Amino acid sequence: QMQLVESGGGLVQAGGSLRLSCVASGRTIRTSAMGWFRQAHGKERVFVATISWGGSSTTYAESVKGRFTISRDNAKNTVYLQMNSLKPEDTGVYYCAARGGGTSTTTADFGYWGQGTQVTVSS
């Protein structure tokens, strides 16, 4: 069983930056593709970014391309999401997720989820 804990969220002004971290325990993430999703208040959880087990392959939602960067440190069992040029529409709870196999942009494909960290971007 894998537990995921996100951190790094907070309140930031538009144009600012945040770096989210997701630390895994219970199992190594070395064989897992990892993803970040977000959920705005009253809306569905949506895909943000995903990274392959080795880090060589990444995919981003169109809305965050060029602004967000997903990375991983398997030795630290940690995945990161660097968020730059933040916009008010980036506000939401950000969730880290893990799955065996390759990357995916679909929430149903991920079997392990963290509790989320709140990101609020003020205009």
PDB file of C-alpha atoms in Angstrom:
ATOM      1  CA  GLN A   1       0.000   0.000   0.000  1.00  0.00           C
ATOM      2  CA  MET A   2       1.261   3.447  -0.872  1.00  0.00           C
ATOM      3  CA  GLN A   3       0.530   6.629   1.037  1.00  0.00           C
ATOM      4  CA  LEU A   4       0.983  10.021  -0.620  1.00  0.00           C
ATOM      5  CA  VAL A   5       1.292  13.320   1.211  1.00  0.00           C
ATOM      6  CA  GLU A   6       1.264  16.644  -0.609  1.00  0.00           C
ATOM      7  CA  SER A   7       2.683  19.907   0.674  1.00  0.00           C
ATOM      8  CA  GLY A   8       3.669  23.331  -0.584  1.00  0.00           C
ATOM      9  CA  GLY A   9       0.285  24.844  -1.273  1.00  0.00           C
ATOM     10  CA  GLY A  10      -0.731  28.287  -0.101  1.00  0.00           C
ATOM     11  CA  LEU A  11      -1.925  31.735  -1.082  1.00  0.00           C
ATOM     12  CA  VAL A  12      -0.032  33.555  -3.824  1.00  0.00           C
ATOM     13  CA  GLN A  13      -0.657  36.563  -6.032  1.00  0.00           C
ATOM     14  CA  ALA A  14      -1.206  36.176  -9.738  1.00  0.00           C
ATOM     15  CA  GLY A  15       2.118  35.884 -11.514  1.00  0.00           C
ATOM     16  CA  GLY A  16       3.748  34.233  -8.542  1.00  0.00           C
ATOM     17  CA  SER A  17       5.181  30.753  -8.100  1.00  0.00           C
ATOM     18  CA  LEU A  18       4.725  27.750  -5.863  1.00  0.00           C
ATOM     19  CA  ARG A  19       6.418  24.375  -5.670  1.00  0.00           C
ATOM     20  CA  LEU A  20       4.338  21.436  -4.601  1.00  0.00           C
ATOM     21  CA  SER A  21       5.875  18.255  -3.216  1.00  0.00           C
ATOM     22  CA  CYS A  22       4.417  14.793  -2.896  1.00  0.00           C
ATOM     23  CA  VAL A  23       6.185  12.312  -0.629  1.00  0.00           C
ATOM     24  CA  ALA A  24       5.339   8.633  -0.902  1.00  0.00           C
ATOM     25  CA  SER A  25       5.645   6.040   1.825  1.00  0.00           C
ATOM     26  CA  GLY A  26       4.889   2.358   2.119  1.00  0.00           C
ATOM     27  CA  ARG A  27       6.144   1.577  -1.384  1.00  0.00           C
ATOM     28  CA  THR A  28       8.758   2.869  -3.727  1.00  0.00           C
ATOM     29  CA  ILE A  29       7.575   5.099  -6.564  1.00  0.00           C
ATOM     30  CA  ARG A  30      10.331   3.767  -8.858  1.00  0.00           C
ATOM     31  CA  THR A  31       7.897   1.622 -10.823  1.00  0.00           C
ATOM     32  CA  SER A  32       4.997   4.054 -10.743  1.00  0.00           C
ATOM     33  CA  ALA A  33       3.909   6.739 -13.115  1.00  0.00           C
ATOM     34  CA  MET A  34       2.924   9.808 -11.116  1.00  0.00           C
ATOM     35  CA  GLY A  35       0.417  12.539 -11.753  1.00  0.00           C
ATOM     36  CA  TRP A  36      -0.908  15.814 -10.466  1.00  0.00           C
ATOM     37  CA  PHE A  37      -4.577  16.699 -10.663  1.00  0.00           C
ATOM     38  CA  ARG A  38      -6.551  19.645  -9.356  1.00  0.00           C
ATOM     39  CA  GLN A  39     -10.096  20.294  -8.300  1.00  0.00           C
ATOM     40  CA  ALA A  40     -11.682  23.705  -8.156  1.00  0.00           C
ATOM     41  CA  HIS A  41     -14.535  24.274  -5.731  1.00  0.00           C
ATOM     42  CA  GLY A  42     -17.694  22.677  -7.054  1.00  0.00           C
ATOM     43  CA  LYS A  43     -16.009  21.209 -10.120  1.00  0.00           C
ATOM     44  CA  GLU A  44     -14.612  17.879 -11.188  1.00  0.00           C
ATOM     45  CA  ARG A  45     -11.040  16.821 -10.569  1.00  0.00           C
ATOM     46  CA  VAL A  46      -8.988  17.412 -13.708  1.00  0.00           C
ATOM     47  CA  PHE A  47      -5.608  16.403 -15.037  1.00  0.00           C
ATOM     48  CA  VAL A  48      -2.641  18.750 -14.662  1.00  0.00           C
ATOM     49  CA  ALA A  49       0.547  16.789 -15.363  1.00  0.00           C
ATOM     50  CA  THR A  50       1.983  13.292 -15.411  1.00  0.00           C
ATOM     51  CA  ILE A  51       5.477  11.798 -15.470  1.00  0.00           C
ATOM     52  CA  SER A  52       6.757   8.330 -16.321  1.00  0.00           C
ATOM     53  CA  TRP A  53       8.515   6.139 -13.781  1.00  0.00           C
ATOM     54  CA  GLY A  54      11.953   7.113 -15.056  1.00  0.00           C
ATOM     55  CA  GLY A  55      11.097  10.761 -15.650  1.00  0.00           C
ATOM     56  CA  SER A  56      11.780  10.691 -19.376  1.00  0.00           C
ATOM     57  CA  SER A  57       8.193  11.256 -20.440  1.00  0.00           C
ATOM     58  CA  THR A  58       5.916  14.062 -19.281  1.00  0.00           C
ATOM     59  CA  THR A  59       2.500  15.282 -20.378  1.00  0.00           C
ATOM     60  CA  TYR A  60       0.731  18.498 -19.410  1.00  0.00           C
ATOM     61  CA  ALA A  61      -2.747  19.896 -19.646  1.00  0.00           C
ATOM     62  CA  GLU A  62      -2.920  22.610 -22.300  1.00  0.00           C
ATOM     63  CA  SER A  63      -3.844  25.167 -19.668  1.00  0.00           C
ATOM     64  CA  VAL A  64      -0.543  24.746 -17.798  1.00  0.00           C
ATOM     65  CA  LYS A  65       1.930  24.066 -20.604  1.00  0.00           C
ATOM     66  CA  GLY A  66       4.936  26.338 -20.425  1.00  0.00           C
ATOM     67  CA  ARG A  67       4.122  27.375 -16.851  1.00  0.00           C
ATOM     68  CA  PHE A  68       4.187  24.149 -14.815  1.00  0.00           C
ATOM     69  CA  THR A  69       6.911  21.527 -14.598  1.00  0.00           C
ATOM     70  CA  ILE A  70       6.550  18.059 -13.115  1.00  0.00           C
ATOM     71  CA  SER A  71       9.653  16.239 -11.894  1.00  0.00           C
ATOM     72  CA  ARG A  72      10.573  13.372  -9.626  1.00  0.00           C
ATOM     73  CA  ASP A  73      13.362  12.170  -7.361  1.00  0.00           C
ATOM     74  CA  ASN A  74      12.979   8.430  -6.997  1.00  0.00           C
ATOM     75  CA  ALA A  75      15.743   8.272  -4.404  1.00  0.00           C
ATOM     76  CA  LYS A  76      13.631  10.548  -2.201  1.00  0.00           C
ATOM     77  CA  ASN A  77      10.340   8.914  -3.191  1.00  0.00           C
ATOM     78  CA  THR A  78       9.134  12.384  -4.075  1.00  0.00           C
ATOM     79  CA  VAL A  79       7.385  14.077  -6.965  1.00  0.00           C
ATOM     80  CA  TYR A  80       7.290  17.817  -7.523  1.00  0.00           C
ATOM     81  CA  LEU A  81       5.159  20.320  -9.384  1.00  0.00           C
ATOM     82  CA  GLN A  82       6.810  23.668 -10.046  1.00  0.00           C
ATOM     83  CA  MET A  83       4.140  26.222 -10.828  1.00  0.00           C
ATOM     84  CA  ASN A  84       5.133  29.561 -12.330  1.00  0.00           C
ATOM     85  CA  SER A  85       3.148  32.511 -13.688  1.00  0.00           C
ATOM     86  CA  LEU A  86       0.171  31.435 -11.631  1.00  0.00           C
ATOM     87  CA  LYS A  87      -3.293  32.620 -12.604  1.00  0.00           C
ATOM     88  CA  PRO A  88      -6.495  32.866 -10.539  1.00  0.00           C
ATOM     89  CA  GLU A  89      -7.926  30.001 -12.585  1.00  0.00           C
ATOM     90  CA  ASP A  90      -5.162  27.759 -11.188  1.00  0.00           C
ATOM     91  CA  THR A  91      -6.876  27.927  -7.794  1.00  0.00           C
ATOM     92  CA  GLY A  92      -7.961  24.586  -6.374  1.00  0.00           C
ATOM     93  CA  VAL A  93      -6.946  21.581  -4.352  1.00  0.00           C
ATOM     94  CA  TYR A  94      -3.979  19.842  -5.938  1.00  0.00           C
ATOM     95  CA  TYR A  95      -3.742  16.084  -5.643  1.00  0.00           C
ATOM     96  CA  CYS A  96      -0.821  13.756  -6.213  1.00  0.00           C
ATOM     97  CA  ALA A  97      -1.532  10.310  -7.629  1.00  0.00           C
ATOM     98  CA  ALA A  98       0.353   7.129  -8.514  1.00  0.00           C
ATOM     99  CA  ARG A  99      -0.278   4.201 -10.821  1.00  0.00           C
ATOM    100  CA  GLY A 100       1.581   1.138 -12.027  1.00  0.00           C
ATOM    101  CA  GLY A 101       2.480   1.165 -15.677  1.00  0.00           C
ATOM    102  CA  GLY A 102       2.707   4.116 -18.003  1.00  0.00           C
ATOM    103  CA  THR A 103       1.535   7.676 -17.752  1.00  0.00           C
ATOM    104  CA  SER A 104      -2.115   8.595 -17.965  1.00  0.00           C
ATOM    105  CA  THR A 105      -4.251  11.733 -17.970  1.00  0.00           C
ATOM    106  CA  THR A 106      -7.300   9.945 -16.572  1.00  0.00           C
ATOM    107  CA  THR A 107      -8.188  10.034 -12.880  1.00  0.00           C
ATOM    108  CA  ALA A 108      -9.676   6.523 -12.997  1.00  0.00           C
ATOM    109  CA  ASP A 109      -6.314   5.063 -14.023  1.00  0.00           C
ATOM    110  CA  PHE A 110      -4.624   6.115 -10.773  1.00  0.00           C
ATOM    111  CA  GLY A 111      -4.973   3.838  -7.778  1.00  0.00           C
ATOM    112  CA  TYR A 112      -3.254   5.875  -5.099  1.00  0.00           C
ATOM    113  CA  TRP A 113      -4.135   9.420  -4.083  1.00  0.00           C
ATOM    114  CA  GLY A 114      -3.012  11.941  -1.543  1.00  0.00           C
ATOM    115  CA  GLN A 115      -5.289  14.143   0.531  1.00  0.00           C
ATOM    116  CA  GLY A 116      -4.495  17.261  -1.477  1.00  0.00           C
ATOM    117  CA  THR A 117      -3.016  20.682  -0.827  1.00  0.00           C
ATOM    118  CA  GLN A 118      -4.875  23.950  -1.371  1.00  0.00           C
ATOM    119  CA  VAL A 119      -3.531  26.478  -3.855  1.00  0.00           C
ATOM    120  CA  THR A 120      -5.172  29.890  -3.969  1.00  0.00           C
ATOM    121  CA  VAL A 121      -4.134  32.498  -6.525  1.00  0.00           C
ATOM    122  CA  SER A 122      -5.406  36.005  -5.921  1.00  0.00           C
ATOM    123  CA  SER A 123      -5.888  38.535  -8.704  1.00  0.00           C
TER     124      SER A 123
END
